[in-house]
Amino acid sequence: SQQGEEDPQALSIQEGENATMNCSYKTSINNLQWYRQNSGRGLVHLILIRSNEREKHSGRLRVTLDTSKKSSSLLITASRAADTASYFCATDYSGGYNKLIFGAGTRLAVHP
Amino acid sequence: GAVVSQHPSRVICKSGTSVKIECRSLDFQATTMFWYRQFPKKSLMLMATSNEGSKATYEQGVEKDKFLINHASLTLSTLTVTSAHPEDSSFYICSARDTSGRSHNEQFFGPGTRLTVL
């Protein structure tokens, strides 16, 4: 399968808690990106981390990348009900055309 | 960021008909566009890579005669689902890569087209 894996598949937390999602992939990459998708809607680009970077921050988001383990994690701190969505990692495949291969996704539910 | 539009946003058609979906990059030129399909509660699956002026490259398992892709200009790619059947009902999303140098080859996604085949 071209897809990577994400865990957990679903995550349910209370507002204010932190949410951590993990992503594993299979190929060599140029970069790894995280996207959010609200139900039935388009994708929102959250953050991009390059293959030579190990950690990146953007607001309440923290992304790590371990190319030796072919894995990444997305941490959302101090979660809010508005963070409820599906989160996908996508790897920019270095084999050509800069194809994005998406992970299976994590469905996050943040309860007030 | 750059804007990618899709048209239509929703389409309902009868089984056996063909449906065309347009993907446009509104403020940049895109030599490469990508088409994805997403089933309910599933992830995006790359269907094909669309290259301006040449044939599309299809992913394994995607029927090129079923899903016709035309990338006739630097701002427009079309996906035609031919002889659609209920199992083709899905959310189709396109993306376009901005190769101008201002956004590091970042891909920008359209809002998606929901196809329902009756």
Coordinates of N, CA, C and O in Angstrom, one line a residue, chain B:
Chain B
G1 N -1.7 32.3 0.9 CA -1.3 31.2 0.1 C -2.0 31.2 -1.2 O -3.0 31.9 -1.4
A2 N -1.5 30.4 -2.2 CA -2.2 30.3 -3.5 C -3.5 29.6 -3.4 O -3.8 28.8 -2.5
V3 N -4.4 29.9 -4.4 CA -5.7 29.4 -4.3 C -6.0 28.4 -5.5 O -5.6 28.7 -6.6
V4 N -6.6 27.3 -5.1 CA -7.0 26.3 -6.1 C -8.5 26.1 -6.0 O -9.0 25.9 -4.9
S5 N -9.2 26.2 -7.1 CA -10.6 26.0 -7.1 C -11.0 24.7 -7.8 O -10.3 24.2 -8.6
Q6 N -12.2 24.2 -7.4 CA -12.7 23.0 -8.1 C -14.2 23.3 -8.4 O -14.9 24.0 -7.7
H7 N -14.6 22.7 -9.6 CA -16.0 22.9 -10.0 C -16.4 21.6 -10.7 O -15.7 21.1 -11.5
P8 N -17.6 21.1 -10.3 CA -18.5 21.7 -9.3 C -18.1 21.2 -7.9 O -17.2 20.4 -7.8
S9 N -18.8 21.8 -6.9 CA -18.5 21.3 -5.6 C -19.2 20.0 -5.2 O -18.8 19.2 -4.4
R10 N -20.4 19.9 -5.9 CA -21.2 18.7 -5.7 C -21.8 18.3 -7.0 O -22.2 19.2 -7.8
V11 N -21.9 17.1 -7.3 CA -22.6 16.6 -8.5 C -23.3 15.3 -8.2 O -22.7 14.4 -7.5
I12 N -24.5 15.2 -8.6 CA -25.3 13.9 -8.5 C -25.6 13.5 -10.0 O -26.1 14.3 -10.7
C13 N -25.3 12.3 -10.3 CA -25.6 11.9 -11.7 C -26.2 10.4 -11.7 O -26.1 9.7 -10.7
K14 N -26.7 10.1 -12.8 CA -27.2 8.7 -12.9 C -26.1 7.7 -13.4 O -25.2 8.2 -14.0
S15 N -26.3 6.5 -13.0 CA -25.3 5.5 -13.4 C -25.2 5.4 -14.9 O -26.2 5.5 -15.6
G16 N -24.0 5.3 -15.4 CA -23.7 5.3 -16.8 C -23.3 6.6 -17.4 O -22.8 6.6 -18.6
T17 N -23.5 7.7 -16.8 CA -23.2 9.0 -17.3 C -21.7 9.3 -17.0 O -21.1 8.7 -16.1
S18 N -21.2 10.3 -17.7 CA -19.9 10.8 -17.5 C -19.9 12.1 -16.8 O -20.8 12.9 -17.0
V19 N -19.0 12.3 -15.9 CA -18.9 13.6 -15.1 C -17.5 14.2 -15.2 O -16.5 13.5 -15.0
K20 N -17.5 15.5 -15.5 CA -16.2 16.2 -15.6 C -16.0 17.1 -14.4 O -16.9 17.9 -14.1
I21 N -14.9 17.0 -13.8 CA -14.5 17.9 -12.6 C -13.3 18.7 -13.0 O -12.4 18.2 -13.6
E22 N -13.5 20.0 -12.8 CA -12.4 21.0 -13.1 C -11.6 21.4 -11.9 O -12.1 21.6 -10.8
C23 N -10.3 21.5 -12.1 CA -9.4 22.0 -11.1 C -8.6 23.2 -11.6 O -7.9 23.0 -12.7
R24 N -8.7 24.3 -11.0 CA -8.0 25.5 -11.5 C -7.1 26.1 -10.5 O -7.5 26.2 -9.3
S25 N -5.9 26.5 -10.9 CA -5.0 27.3 -10.0 C -5.3 28.7 -10.4 O -5.2 29.1 -11.5
L26 N -5.7 29.5 -9.4 CA -6.2 30.8 -9.7 C -5.2 31.9 -9.8 O -5.4 32.9 -10.5
D27 N -4.1 31.8 -9.1 CA -3.1 32.9 -9.1 C -1.7 32.4 -9.3 O -0.7 33.1 -8.9
F28 N -1.6 31.2 -9.8 CA -0.2 30.7 -10.1 C -0.3 29.7 -11.3 O -1.4 29.1 -11.5
Q29 N 0.8 29.4 -11.9 CA 0.8 28.4 -12.9 C 1.3 27.1 -12.3 O 2.2 27.0 -11.5
A30 N 0.6 26.0 -12.8 CA 0.9 24.7 -12.2 C 1.2 23.7 -13.3 O 0.3 23.3 -14.0
T31 N 2.4 23.4 -13.5 CA 2.8 22.4 -14.5 C 2.3 21.0 -14.0 O 2.2 20.1 -14.8
T32 N 2.2 20.8 -12.7 CA 1.8 19.5 -12.2 C 0.6 19.7 -11.3 O 0.6 20.5 -10.4
M33 N -0.4 18.9 -11.5 CA -1.5 18.8 -10.6 C -1.8 17.4 -10.2 O -1.3 16.4 -10.9
F34 N -2.4 17.1 -9.1 CA -2.6 15.8 -8.6 C -4.1 15.6 -8.3 O -4.8 16.5 -7.9
W35 N -4.6 14.4 -8.5 CA -6.0 14.1 -8.2 C -6.0 13.0 -7.2 O -5.3 12.0 -7.3
Y36 N -6.9 13.2 -6.2 CA -7.0 12.3 -5.1 C -8.5 11.9 -5.0 O -9.4 12.6 -5.4
R37 N -8.7 10.7 -4.4 CA -10.1 10.3 -4.1 C -10.1 9.9 -2.6 O -9.2 9.4 -2.0
Q38 N -11.2 10.3 -2.0 CA -11.4 10.0 -0.5 C -12.8 9.4 -0.3 O -13.8 10.1 -0.5
F39 N -12.8 8.2 0.3 CA -14.0 7.6 0.7 C -14.4 8.0 2.1 O -13.4 8.5 2.8
P40 N -15.6 7.9 2.5 CA -16.0 8.4 3.8 C -15.2 7.8 4.9 O -14.9 6.6 5.0
K41 N -14.7 8.7 5.8 CA -13.9 8.3 7.0 C -12.6 7.6 6.6 O -12.0 6.9 7.4
K42 N -12.2 7.8 5.4 CA -10.9 7.3 5.0 C -9.9 8.4 4.6 O -10.3 9.6 4.6
S43 N -8.7 8.0 4.2 CA -7.7 9.0 3.9 C -7.8 9.3 2.4 O -8.6 8.7 1.6
L44 N -7.0 10.2 2.0 CA -6.9 10.6 0.5 C -6.0 9.5 -0.1 O -4.9 9.2 0.3
M45 N -6.4 9.0 -1.3 CA -5.6 8.1 -2.1 C -5.3 8.8 -3.4 O -6.2 9.3 -4.1
L46 N -4.0 8.9 -3.7 CA -3.6 9.5 -4.9 C -4.0 8.7 -6.1 O -3.7 7.5 -6.1
M47 N -4.7 9.3 -7.0 CA -5.1 8.6 -8.2 C -4.1 8.8 -9.4 O -3.8 7.8 -10.1
A48 N -3.7 10.0 -9.6 CA -2.9 10.3 -10.8 C -2.2 11.6 -10.6 O -2.6 12.5 -9.9
T49 N -1.1 11.7 -11.3 CA -0.4 13.0 -11.5 C -0.6 13.5 -12.9 O -0.4 12.8 -13.9
S50 N -1.0 14.7 -12.9 CA -1.4 15.4 -14.2 C -0.3 16.4 -14.6 O 0.0 17.3 -13.8
N51 N 0.2 16.2 -15.7 CA 1.3 17.1 -16.2 C 0.9 17.9 -17.4 O 0.3 17.3 -18.4
E52 N 1.1 19.1 -17.4 CA 0.6 20.0 -18.5 C 1.3 19.6 -19.8 O 2.5 19.4 -19.8
G53 N 0.5 19.4 -20.8 CA 1.0 19.0 -22.1 C 1.5 17.6 -22.3 O 2.0 17.3 -23.4
S54 N 1.2 16.8 -21.3 CA 1.6 15.3 -21.5 C 0.6 14.4 -20.8 O -0.3 14.9 -20.1
K55 N 0.8 13.2 -21.0 CA -0.2 12.2 -20.4 C 0.0 12.1 -18.9 O 1.1 12.3 -18.4
A56 N -1.1 11.9 -18.3 CA -1.1 11.7 -16.8 C -0.4 10.4 -16.4 O -0.4 9.4 -17.2
T57 N 0.1 10.4 -15.3 CA 0.7 9.2 -14.7 C -0.3 8.7 -13.6 O -0.5 9.4 -12.6
Y58 N -0.7 7.5 -13.8 CA -1.7 6.9 -12.9 C -1.1 6.0 -11.9 O -0.1 5.3 -12.2
E59 N -1.7 6.0 -10.7 CA -1.2 5.1 -9.6 C -1.7 3.7 -9.9 O -2.7 3.5 -10.6
Q60 N -1.0 2.8 -9.3 CA -1.4 1.4 -9.5 C -2.8 1.1 -9.1 O -3.2 1.6 -8.0
G61 N -3.5 0.4 -9.9 CA -4.9 0.1 -9.6 C -5.9 1.1 -10.1 O -7.2 0.9 -9.9
V62 N -5.5 2.2 -10.6 CA -6.4 3.2 -11.1 C -6.6 3.1 -12.6 O -5.6 3.1 -13.3
E63 N -7.8 2.9 -13.1 CA -8.1 2.7 -14.5 C -8.0 4.0 -15.3 O -8.8 4.9 -15.1
K64 N -7.0 4.1 -16.2 CA -6.9 5.3 -16.9 C -8.0 5.6 -17.9 O -8.3 6.7 -18.2
D65 N -8.6 4.5 -18.4 CA -9.8 4.7 -19.3 C -11.0 5.1 -18.5 O -12.0 5.5 -19.2
K66 N -11.0 4.8 -17.3 CA -12.2 5.1 -16.4 C -12.1 6.6 -16.0 O -13.1 7.3 -15.9
F67 N -10.9 7.0 -15.6 CA -10.7 8.3 -15.1 C -9.8 9.1 -16.0 O -8.5 8.9 -16.0
L68 N -10.4 9.8 -16.9 CA -9.6 10.6 -17.9 C -9.2 11.9 -17.4 O -10.0 12.7 -16.9
I69 N -7.9 12.1 -17.6 CA -7.3 13.4 -17.1 C -6.7 14.2 -18.2 O -6.0 13.6 -19.1
N70 N -7.1 15.5 -18.3 CA -6.6 16.4 -19.3 C -6.0 17.6 -18.6 O -6.7 18.3 -17.9
H71 N -4.8 17.9 -18.9 CA -4.1 19.1 -18.3 C -3.7 20.0 -19.4 O -2.5 20.0 -19.8
A72 N -4.7 20.6 -20.0 CA -4.5 21.3 -21.3 C -3.8 22.7 -21.1 O -3.3 23.2 -22.1
S73 N -3.8 23.3 -19.9 CA -3.2 24.6 -19.7 C -2.5 24.6 -18.4 O -2.6 23.7 -17.6
L74 N -1.7 25.6 -18.2 CA -1.0 25.7 -16.9 C -1.8 26.0 -15.7 O -1.3 26.1 -14.6
T75 N -3.1 26.3 -15.9 CA -4.0 26.6 -14.8 C -5.2 25.7 -14.7 O -6.1 25.9 -13.8
L76 N -5.3 24.7 -15.6 CA -6.5 23.9 -15.6 C -6.2 22.4 -15.8 O -5.5 22.1 -16.8
S77 N -6.7 21.6 -14.9 CA -6.7 20.1 -15.2 C -8.1 19.6 -15.0 O -8.9 20.1 -14.1
T78 N -8.6 18.7 -15.8 CA -9.9 18.1 -15.6 C -9.8 16.6 -15.4 O -8.9 16.0 -16.0
L79 N -10.7 16.1 -14.6 CA -10.9 14.7 -14.4 C -12.3 14.3 -14.8 O -13.3 14.9 -14.4
T80 N -12.4 13.4 -15.8 CA -13.7 12.9 -16.2 C -13.8 11.5 -15.8 O -13.0 10.6 -16.1
V81 N -14.9 11.3 -15.0 CA -15.3 9.9 -14.6 C -16.2 9.4 -15.6 O -17.3 9.9 -15.8
T82 N -15.8 8.4 -16.4 CA -16.6 7.9 -17.5 C -17.4 6.8 -17.0 O -17.1 6.0 -16.2
S83 N -18.6 6.7 -17.6 CA -19.6 5.7 -17.3 C -19.6 5.4 -15.8 O -19.3 4.3 -15.3
A84 N -20.0 6.5 -15.1 CA -19.9 6.4 -13.6 C -20.9 5.4 -13.0 O -22.0 5.2 -13.6
H85 N -20.5 4.7 -12.0 CA -21.3 3.7 -11.3 C -21.3 4.1 -9.8 O -20.5 4.9 -9.3
P86 N -22.3 3.6 -9.0 CA -22.4 3.9 -7.6 C -21.1 3.8 -6.8 O -20.8 4.6 -5.9
E87 N -20.3 2.8 -7.2 CA -19.0 2.7 -6.4 C -18.0 3.8 -6.7 O -17.0 3.9 -6.0
D88 N -18.3 4.6 -7.7 CA -17.4 5.8 -8.0 C -17.8 6.9 -7.1 O -17.1 8.0 -7.1
S89 N -18.9 6.8 -6.4 CA -19.3 7.9 -5.5 C -18.2 8.1 -4.5 O -17.7 7.2 -3.8
S90 N -17.7 9.4 -4.4 CA -16.6 9.7 -3.5 C -16.4 11.2 -3.5 O -17.1 11.9 -4.1
F91 N -15.4 11.6 -2.7 CA -15.0 13.0 -2.6 C -13.7 13.0 -3.4 O -12.7 12.3 -3.1
Y92 N -13.7 13.8 -4.5 CA -12.5 14.0 -5.3 C -11.8 15.3 -5.1 O -12.5 16.4 -5.1
I93 N -10.5 15.2 -4.8 CA -9.8 16.5 -4.4 C -8.6 16.6 -5.3 O -7.9 15.6 -5.6
C94 N -8.4 17.8 -5.8 CA -7.2 18.1 -6.6 C -6.2 18.9 -5.8 O -6.6 19.6 -4.9
S95 N -5.0 18.9 -6.3 CA -4.0 19.8 -5.7 C -3.1 20.3 -6.9 O -3.0 19.6 -7.9
A96 N -2.5 21.4 -6.7 CA -1.6 22.0 -7.7 C -0.3 22.4 -7.0 O -0.3 22.9 -5.9
R97 N 0.8 22.1 -7.8 CA 2.1 22.5 -7.2 C 2.5 23.8 -7.8 O 2.6 24.0 -9.0
D98 N 2.9 24.7 -6.9 CA 3.4 26.0 -7.3 C 4.9 25.9 -7.5 O 5.7 25.8 -6.5
T99 N 5.3 25.9 -8.8 CA 6.7 25.8 -9.0 C 7.4 27.1 -9.3 O 8.5 27.1 -9.8
S100 N 6.8 28.2 -9.0 CA 7.3 29.5 -9.3 C 8.5 29.9 -8.5 O 9.3 30.8 -8.8
G101 N 8.7 29.1 -7.4 CA 9.9 29.4 -6.5 C 9.5 30.2 -5.2 O 10.2 30.3 -4.3
R102 N 8.3 30.8 -5.2 CA 7.9 31.6 -4.1 C 7.4 30.7 -2.9 O 7.2 31.2 -1.8
S103 N 7.0 29.4 -3.2 CA 6.5 28.6 -2.1 C 7.1 27.3 -2.0 O 6.5 26.3 -1.5
H104 N 8.3 27.1 -2.5 CA 9.1 25.9 -2.3 C 8.4 24.7 -2.8 O 8.4 23.6 -2.1
N105 N 7.7 24.8 -4.0 CA 7.1 23.6 -4.6 C 5.9 23.1 -3.7 O 5.5 21.9 -3.8
E106 N 5.4 23.9 -2.9 CA 4.3 23.5 -2.0 C 3.1 23.2 -2.9 O 2.8 23.8 -3.9
Q107 N 2.3 22.2 -2.4 CA 1.0 21.8 -3.0 C -0.1 22.5 -2.4 O -0.2 22.6 -1.1
F108 N -1.0 23.0 -3.2 CA -2.2 23.7 -2.7 C -3.4 22.9 -3.1 O -3.6 22.5 -4.2
F109 N -4.3 22.7 -2.2 CA -5.5 21.8 -2.4 C -6.8 22.5 -2.7 O -7.0 23.6 -2.1
G110 N -7.5 22.0 -3.6 CA -8.8 22.5 -3.9 C -9.8 22.1 -2.8 O -9.5 21.2 -2.0
P111 N -11.0 22.6 -2.8 CA -12.0 22.3 -1.8 C -12.7 21.0 -1.9 O -13.4 20.6 -1.0
G112 N -12.5 20.3 -3.0 CA -13.1 19.0 -3.2 C -14.4 19.0 -4.0 O -15.1 20.0 -4.0
T113 N -14.7 17.9 -4.6 CA -16.0 17.7 -5.3 C -16.6 16.4 -4.8 O -15.9 15.4 -4.9
R114 N -17.8 16.5 -4.4 CA -18.5 15.3 -3.9 C -19.3 14.8 -5.0 O -20.3 15.4 -5.5
L115 N -19.0 13.6 -5.5 CA -19.7 12.9 -6.5 C -20.6 11.8 -5.9 O -20.1 11.0 -5.2
T116 N -21.9 11.9 -6.3 CA -22.8 10.8 -5.9 C -23.4 10.3 -7.2 O -24.0 11.0 -8.0
V117 N -23.3 9.0 -7.4 CA -23.8 8.3 -8.5 C -25.0 7.4 -8.1 O -24.8 6.6 -7.2
L118 N -26.1 7.7 -8.7 CA -27.3 7.0 -8.3 C -27.5 5.7 -9.0 O -27.1 5.6 -10.2

